Amino acid sequence: MDSYKLLFTNNLVAFLAIFLASVAMKYLSGFDAEIGSYLYLPIGAKILVFLLFGRHVLPGVIASCIFCGVVLFDAWGGNFAWGAIGAIMGAVAPLVTIWFIQKLKMVNFSNLASIDFRHILFLIFFTAIIHALSRFVIYAKSEVFIISPIDFLSHYLVGDMIGGIVVIWTVLKIIPYIASVSNPDRA
């Protein structure tokens, strides 16, 4: 029973992390599905929750992606089916990247203490490529959006990379600072 509680709690944390990143992005930089955003913060939140909790939070990530796409962004031009597929691909992209990097035996993401930030940067960049390409294929196939391939891919790639770096760097710098301030004896 405790494992179900932990699974539910981790999925809830994943949902909230992506939701908060989406809200912050919407109010900081805006979002347009046809061109993306130069500060796509949810990709950083997705990567972070998968690194912290593993693939078991995929349901929470997918639920948050679909919820944010429908409620916050109205990003699918009224076509829920294509939007849901795009949201699922956005949720799966970090997992595919983590799996691929581990298969190449470049980094073992299961031991977070031994990960160098350069490995996280590579993870962010590779995830951005997979995410942008998958969204491009889905949105181009849907015929809901009129997209320019160059504008679409460049905005999505840059937005994913900047958003991922901002979220993960901020969390890596702020959480240790908050922990040291809240418990001065540990510092």
PDB file of C-alpha atoms in Angstrom:
ATOM      1  CA  MET A   1       0.000   0.000   0.000  1.00  0.00           C
ATOM      2  CA  ASP A   2       2.868   2.394   0.778  1.00  0.00           C
ATOM      3  CA  SER A   3       4.328   1.857  -2.682  1.00  0.00           C
ATOM      4  CA  TYR A   4       1.034   3.015  -4.239  1.00  0.00           C
ATOM      5  CA  LYS A   5       1.062   6.123  -2.055  1.00  0.00           C
ATOM      6  CA  LEU A   6       4.620   6.871  -3.086  1.00  0.00           C
ATOM      7  CA  LEU A   7       3.789   6.295  -6.753  1.00  0.00           C
ATOM      8  CA  PHE A   8       0.747   8.572  -6.495  1.00  0.00           C
ATOM      9  CA  THR A   9       2.731  11.247  -4.646  1.00  0.00           C
ATOM     10  CA  ASN A  10       5.586  11.167  -7.163  1.00  0.00           C
ATOM     11  CA  ASN A  11       3.134  11.425 -10.070  1.00  0.00           C
ATOM     12  CA  LEU A  12       1.374  14.323  -8.347  1.00  0.00           C
ATOM     13  CA  VAL A  13       4.711  16.099  -7.837  1.00  0.00           C
ATOM     14  CA  ALA A  14       5.559  15.504 -11.514  1.00  0.00           C
ATOM     15  CA  PHE A  15       2.164  16.864 -12.586  1.00  0.00           C
ATOM     16  CA  LEU A  16       2.569  19.976 -10.432  1.00  0.00           C
ATOM     17  CA  ALA A  17       6.178  20.596 -11.505  1.00  0.00           C
ATOM     18  CA  ILE A  18       5.229  20.604 -15.184  1.00  0.00           C
ATOM     19  CA  PHE A  19       2.092  22.630 -14.510  1.00  0.00           C
ATOM     20  CA  LEU A  20       4.046  25.283 -12.590  1.00  0.00           C
ATOM     21  CA  ALA A  21       6.714  25.399 -15.298  1.00  0.00           C
ATOM     22  CA  SER A  22       3.963  25.830 -17.902  1.00  0.00           C
ATOM     23  CA  VAL A  23       2.296  28.634 -15.958  1.00  0.00           C
ATOM     24  CA  ALA A  24       5.643  30.378 -15.483  1.00  0.00           C
ATOM     25  CA  MET A  25       6.432  30.028 -19.185  1.00  0.00           C
ATOM     26  CA  LYS A  26       3.039  31.352 -20.236  1.00  0.00           C
ATOM     27  CA  TYR A  27       3.448  34.495 -18.186  1.00  0.00           C
ATOM     28  CA  LEU A  28       7.174  35.002 -18.848  1.00  0.00           C
ATOM     29  CA  SER A  29       7.363  34.419 -22.581  1.00  0.00           C
ATOM     30  CA  GLY A  30       4.021  33.335 -23.995  1.00  0.00           C
ATOM     31  CA  PHE A  31       3.366  30.379 -26.262  1.00  0.00           C
ATOM     32  CA  ASP A  32       2.124  29.849 -29.796  1.00  0.00           C
ATOM     33  CA  ALA A  33       1.841  26.254 -31.026  1.00  0.00           C
ATOM     34  CA  GLU A  34       2.880  27.184 -34.561  1.00  0.00           C
ATOM     35  CA  ILE A  35       6.186  28.743 -33.510  1.00  0.00           C
ATOM     36  CA  GLY A  36       6.738  27.575 -29.943  1.00  0.00           C
ATOM     37  CA  SER A  37       8.438  29.679 -27.302  1.00  0.00           C
ATOM     38  CA  TYR A  38      11.993  30.842 -26.713  1.00  0.00           C
ATOM     39  CA  LEU A  39      11.666  29.766 -23.084  1.00  0.00           C
ATOM     40  CA  TYR A  40       9.937  26.376 -23.019  1.00  0.00           C
ATOM     41  CA  LEU A  41      10.276  25.622 -19.291  1.00  0.00           C
ATOM     42  CA  PRO A  42       8.181  22.419 -19.193  1.00  0.00           C
ATOM     43  CA  ILE A  43      10.906  20.419 -20.971  1.00  0.00           C
ATOM     44  CA  GLY A  44      13.278  21.148 -18.090  1.00  0.00           C
ATOM     45  CA  ALA A  45      10.636  20.101 -15.581  1.00  0.00           C
ATOM     46  CA  LYS A  46      10.010  16.868 -17.501  1.00  0.00           C
ATOM     47  CA  ILE A  47      13.712  16.008 -17.589  1.00  0.00           C
ATOM     48  CA  LEU A  48      14.093  16.840 -13.918  1.00  0.00           C
ATOM     49  CA  VAL A  49      11.168  14.720 -12.703  1.00  0.00           C
ATOM     50  CA  PHE A  50      12.347  11.757 -14.774  1.00  0.00           C
ATOM     51  CA  LEU A  51      15.850  12.096 -13.316  1.00  0.00           C
ATOM     52  CA  LEU A  52      14.476  12.337  -9.782  1.00  0.00           C
ATOM     53  CA  PHE A  53      11.676   9.756  -9.882  1.00  0.00           C
ATOM     54  CA  GLY A  54      12.360   7.572 -12.911  1.00  0.00           C
ATOM     55  CA  ARG A  55       9.985   6.422 -15.610  1.00  0.00           C
ATOM     56  CA  HIS A  56       7.256   5.627 -13.075  1.00  0.00           C
ATOM     57  CA  VAL A  57       6.039   9.243 -13.216  1.00  0.00           C
ATOM     58  CA  LEU A  58       5.158   9.002 -16.906  1.00  0.00           C
ATOM     59  CA  PRO A  59       1.379   9.016 -16.198  1.00  0.00           C
ATOM     60  CA  GLY A  60       1.703  12.261 -14.213  1.00  0.00           C
ATOM     61  CA  VAL A  61       3.858  13.830 -16.922  1.00  0.00           C
ATOM     62  CA  ILE A  62       1.423  12.842 -19.695  1.00  0.00           C
ATOM     63  CA  ALA A  63      -1.572  14.046 -17.678  1.00  0.00           C
ATOM     64  CA  SER A  64       0.097  17.385 -17.022  1.00  0.00           C
ATOM     65  CA  CYS A  65       1.124  17.817 -20.671  1.00  0.00           C
ATOM     66  CA  ILE A  66      -2.426  17.165 -21.874  1.00  0.00           C
ATOM     67  CA  PHE A  67      -3.968  19.330 -19.146  1.00  0.00           C
ATOM     68  CA  CYS A  68      -1.636  22.257 -19.831  1.00  0.00           C
ATOM     69  CA  GLY A  69      -2.102  21.959 -23.583  1.00  0.00           C
ATOM     70  CA  VAL A  70      -5.878  22.087 -23.268  1.00  0.00           C
ATOM     71  CA  VAL A  71      -6.377  24.457 -20.327  1.00  0.00           C
ATOM     72  CA  LEU A  72      -3.410  26.826 -20.391  1.00  0.00           C
ATOM     73  CA  PHE A  73      -2.396  27.045 -24.014  1.00  0.00           C
ATOM     74  CA  ASP A  74      -5.394  25.915 -26.091  1.00  0.00           C
ATOM     75  CA  ALA A  75      -2.522  24.799 -28.275  1.00  0.00           C
ATOM     76  CA  TRP A  76      -4.141  22.305 -30.581  1.00  0.00           C
ATOM     77  CA  GLY A  77      -6.423  24.346 -32.744  1.00  0.00           C
ATOM     78  CA  GLY A  78      -9.445  22.414 -31.522  1.00  0.00           C
ATOM     79  CA  ASN A  79      -8.036  19.021 -32.510  1.00  0.00           C
ATOM     80  CA  PHE A  80      -7.715  17.125 -29.239  1.00  0.00           C
ATOM     81  CA  ALA A  81      -6.528  13.848 -30.802  1.00  0.00           C
ATOM     82  CA  TRP A  82      -3.472  15.381 -32.518  1.00  0.00           C
ATOM     83  CA  GLY A  83      -2.776  17.482 -29.458  1.00  0.00           C
ATOM     84  CA  ALA A  84      -2.863  14.479 -27.163  1.00  0.00           C
ATOM     85  CA  ILE A  85      -0.469  12.612 -29.451  1.00  0.00           C
ATOM     86  CA  GLY A  86       1.841  15.639 -29.417  1.00  0.00           C
ATOM     87  CA  ALA A  87       1.628  15.836 -25.623  1.00  0.00           C
ATOM     88  CA  ILE A  88       2.469  12.157 -25.276  1.00  0.00           C
ATOM     89  CA  MET A  89       5.463  12.565 -27.591  1.00  0.00           C
ATOM     90  CA  GLY A  90       6.599  15.547 -25.521  1.00  0.00           C
ATOM     91  CA  ALA A  91       6.330  13.472 -22.380  1.00  0.00           C
ATOM     92  CA  VAL A  92       8.165  10.491 -23.852  1.00  0.00           C
ATOM     93  CA  ALA A  93      11.029  12.473 -25.468  1.00  0.00           C
ATOM     94  CA  PRO A  94      13.108  12.799 -22.252  1.00  0.00           C
ATOM     95  CA  LEU A  95      12.639   9.089 -21.498  1.00  0.00           C
ATOM     96  CA  VAL A  96      13.773   8.108 -24.996  1.00  0.00           C
ATOM     97  CA  THR A  97      16.824  10.334 -24.620  1.00  0.00           C
ATOM     98  CA  ILE A  98      17.724   8.957 -21.193  1.00  0.00           C
ATOM     99  CA  TRP A  99      17.313   5.392 -22.466  1.00  0.00           C
ATOM    100  CA  PHE A 100      19.450   6.077 -25.553  1.00  0.00           C
ATOM    101  CA  ILE A 101      22.250   7.740 -23.569  1.00  0.00           C
ATOM    102  CA  GLN A 102      22.292   4.856 -21.088  1.00  0.00           C
ATOM    103  CA  LYS A 103      22.357   2.296 -23.924  1.00  0.00           C
ATOM    104  CA  LEU A 104      25.455   4.042 -25.278  1.00  0.00           C
ATOM    105  CA  LYS A 105      26.921   3.686 -21.768  1.00  0.00           C
ATOM    106  CA  MET A 106      27.774   7.383 -21.712  1.00  0.00           C
ATOM    107  CA  VAL A 107      26.154   8.183 -18.369  1.00  0.00           C
ATOM    108  CA  ASN A 108      24.300   6.250 -15.715  1.00  0.00           C
ATOM    109  CA  PHE A 109      21.476   8.565 -14.707  1.00  0.00           C
ATOM    110  CA  SER A 110      20.450   6.309 -11.821  1.00  0.00           C
ATOM    111  CA  ASN A 111      23.207   7.758  -9.613  1.00  0.00           C
ATOM    112  CA  LEU A 112      22.447  11.493  -9.566  1.00  0.00           C
ATOM    113  CA  ALA A 113      25.381  12.306  -7.304  1.00  0.00           C
ATOM    114  CA  SER A 114      27.873  11.231  -9.969  1.00  0.00           C
ATOM    115  CA  ILE A 115      26.332  13.138 -12.878  1.00  0.00           C
ATOM    116  CA  ASP A 116      28.325  16.009 -14.305  1.00  0.00           C
ATOM    117  CA  PHE A 117      26.363  19.072 -15.486  1.00  0.00           C
ATOM    118  CA  ARG A 118      27.823  18.521 -18.968  1.00  0.00           C
ATOM    119  CA  HIS A 119      25.913  15.233 -19.087  1.00  0.00           C
ATOM    120  CA  ILE A 120      22.739  17.093 -18.156  1.00  0.00           C
ATOM    121  CA  LEU A 121      23.439  19.611 -20.946  1.00  0.00           C
ATOM    122  CA  PHE A 122      23.818  16.799 -23.456  1.00  0.00           C
ATOM    123  CA  LEU A 123      20.578  15.288 -22.171  1.00  0.00           C
ATOM    124  CA  ILE A 124      18.809  18.633 -22.603  1.00  0.00           C
ATOM    125  CA  PHE A 125      20.156  19.188 -26.129  1.00  0.00           C
ATOM    126  CA  PHE A 126      19.368  15.668 -27.319  1.00  0.00           C
ATOM    127  CA  THR A 127      15.893  15.818 -25.752  1.00  0.00           C
ATOM    128  CA  ALA A 128      15.280  19.151 -27.489  1.00  0.00           C
ATOM    129  CA  ILE A 129      16.140  17.596 -30.841  1.00  0.00           C
ATOM    130  CA  ILE A 130      13.844  14.594 -30.328  1.00  0.00           C
ATOM    131  CA  HIS A 131      11.055  16.784 -28.935  1.00  0.00           C
ATOM    132  CA  ALA A 132      11.212  19.349 -31.752  1.00  0.00           C
ATOM    133  CA  LEU A 133      11.360  16.725 -34.486  1.00  0.00           C
ATOM    134  CA  SER A 134       8.493  14.691 -33.046  1.00  0.00           C
ATOM    135  CA  ARG A 135       6.319  17.785 -32.657  1.00  0.00           C
ATOM    136  CA  PHE A 136       7.165  18.893 -36.187  1.00  0.00           C
ATOM    137  CA  VAL A 137       6.135  15.554 -37.676  1.00  0.00           C
ATOM    138  CA  ILE A 138       2.918  15.434 -35.647  1.00  0.00           C
ATOM    139  CA  TYR A 139       1.906  19.036 -36.324  1.00  0.00           C
ATOM    140  CA  ALA A 140       2.771  18.799 -40.022  1.00  0.00           C
ATOM    141  CA  LYS A 141       0.725  15.578 -40.344  1.00  0.00           C
ATOM    142  CA  SER A 142      -2.244  17.031 -38.496  1.00  0.00           C
ATOM    143  CA  GLU A 143      -2.954  19.712 -41.098  1.00  0.00           C
ATOM    144  CA  VAL A 144      -4.386  21.797 -38.238  1.00  0.00           C
ATOM    145  CA  PHE A 145      -1.469  24.220 -38.195  1.00  0.00           C
ATOM    146  CA  ILE A 146       0.236  26.124 -40.969  1.00  0.00           C
ATOM    147  CA  ILE A 147       3.862  25.836 -39.954  1.00  0.00           C
ATOM    148  CA  SER A 148       7.079  26.989 -41.498  1.00  0.00           C
ATOM    149  CA  PRO A 149       9.639  24.200 -40.990  1.00  0.00           C
ATOM    150  CA  ILE A 150      12.570  26.569 -40.386  1.00  0.00           C
ATOM    151  CA  ASP A 151      10.708  28.816 -37.948  1.00  0.00           C
ATOM    152  CA  PHE A 152       9.054  25.904 -36.177  1.00  0.00           C
ATOM    153  CA  LEU A 153      12.193  23.821 -35.681  1.00  0.00           C
ATOM    154  CA  SER A 154      14.431  26.750 -34.766  1.00  0.00           C
ATOM    155  CA  HIS A 155      11.983  28.130 -32.201  1.00  0.00           C
ATOM    156  CA  TYR A 156      11.287  24.742 -30.667  1.00  0.00           C
ATOM    157  CA  LEU A 157      14.957  23.753 -30.513  1.00  0.00           C
ATOM    158  CA  VAL A 158      16.100  27.029 -28.979  1.00  0.00           C
ATOM    159  CA  GLY A 159      13.130  27.212 -26.613  1.00  0.00           C
ATOM    160  CA  ASP A 160      13.629  23.645 -25.391  1.00  0.00           C
ATOM    161  CA  MET A 161      17.353  24.127 -24.866  1.00  0.00           C
ATOM    162  CA  ILE A 162      17.028  27.440 -23.030  1.00  0.00           C
ATOM    163  CA  GLY A 163      14.026  26.266 -21.000  1.00  0.00           C
ATOM    164  CA  GLY A 164      15.734  23.033 -19.997  1.00  0.00           C
ATOM    165  CA  ILE A 165      18.913  24.790 -18.938  1.00  0.00           C
ATOM    166  CA  VAL A 166      17.038  27.473 -16.994  1.00  0.00           C
ATOM    167  CA  VAL A 167      14.892  25.021 -15.036  1.00  0.00           C
ATOM    168  CA  ILE A 168      17.591  22.502 -14.195  1.00  0.00           C
ATOM    169  CA  TRP A 169      20.302  25.082 -13.426  1.00  0.00           C
ATOM    170  CA  THR A 170      17.876  27.032 -11.246  1.00  0.00           C
ATOM    171  CA  VAL A 171      16.832  23.937  -9.318  1.00  0.00           C
ATOM    172  CA  LEU A 172      20.445  22.818  -8.882  1.00  0.00           C
ATOM    173  CA  LYS A 173      21.413  26.243  -7.520  1.00  0.00           C
ATOM    174  CA  ILE A 174      18.329  27.205  -5.519  1.00  0.00           C
ATOM    175  CA  ILE A 175      17.505  23.966  -3.694  1.00  0.00           C
ATOM    176  CA  PRO A 176      20.974  23.611  -2.095  1.00  0.00           C
ATOM    177  CA  TYR A 177      20.839  27.302  -1.128  1.00  0.00           C
ATOM    178  CA  ILE A 178      17.393  26.938   0.456  1.00  0.00           C
ATOM    179  CA  ALA A 179      18.533  23.798   2.265  1.00  0.00           C
ATOM    180  CA  SER A 180      21.617  25.571   3.638  1.00  0.00           C
ATOM    181  CA  VAL A 181      19.601  28.617   4.738  1.00  0.00           C
ATOM    182  CA  SER A 182      16.853  26.551   6.371  1.00  0.00           C
ATOM    183  CA  ASN A 183      19.402  24.430   8.245  1.00  0.00           C
ATOM    184  CA  PRO A 184      22.494  26.556   9.011  1.00  0.00           C
ATOM    185  CA  ASP A 185      24.113  23.721  11.029  1.00  0.00           C
ATOM    186  CA  ARG A 186      24.496  21.582   7.856  1.00  0.00           C
ATOM    187  CA  ALA A 187      26.388  24.281   5.940  1.00  0.00           C
TER     188      ALA A 187
END
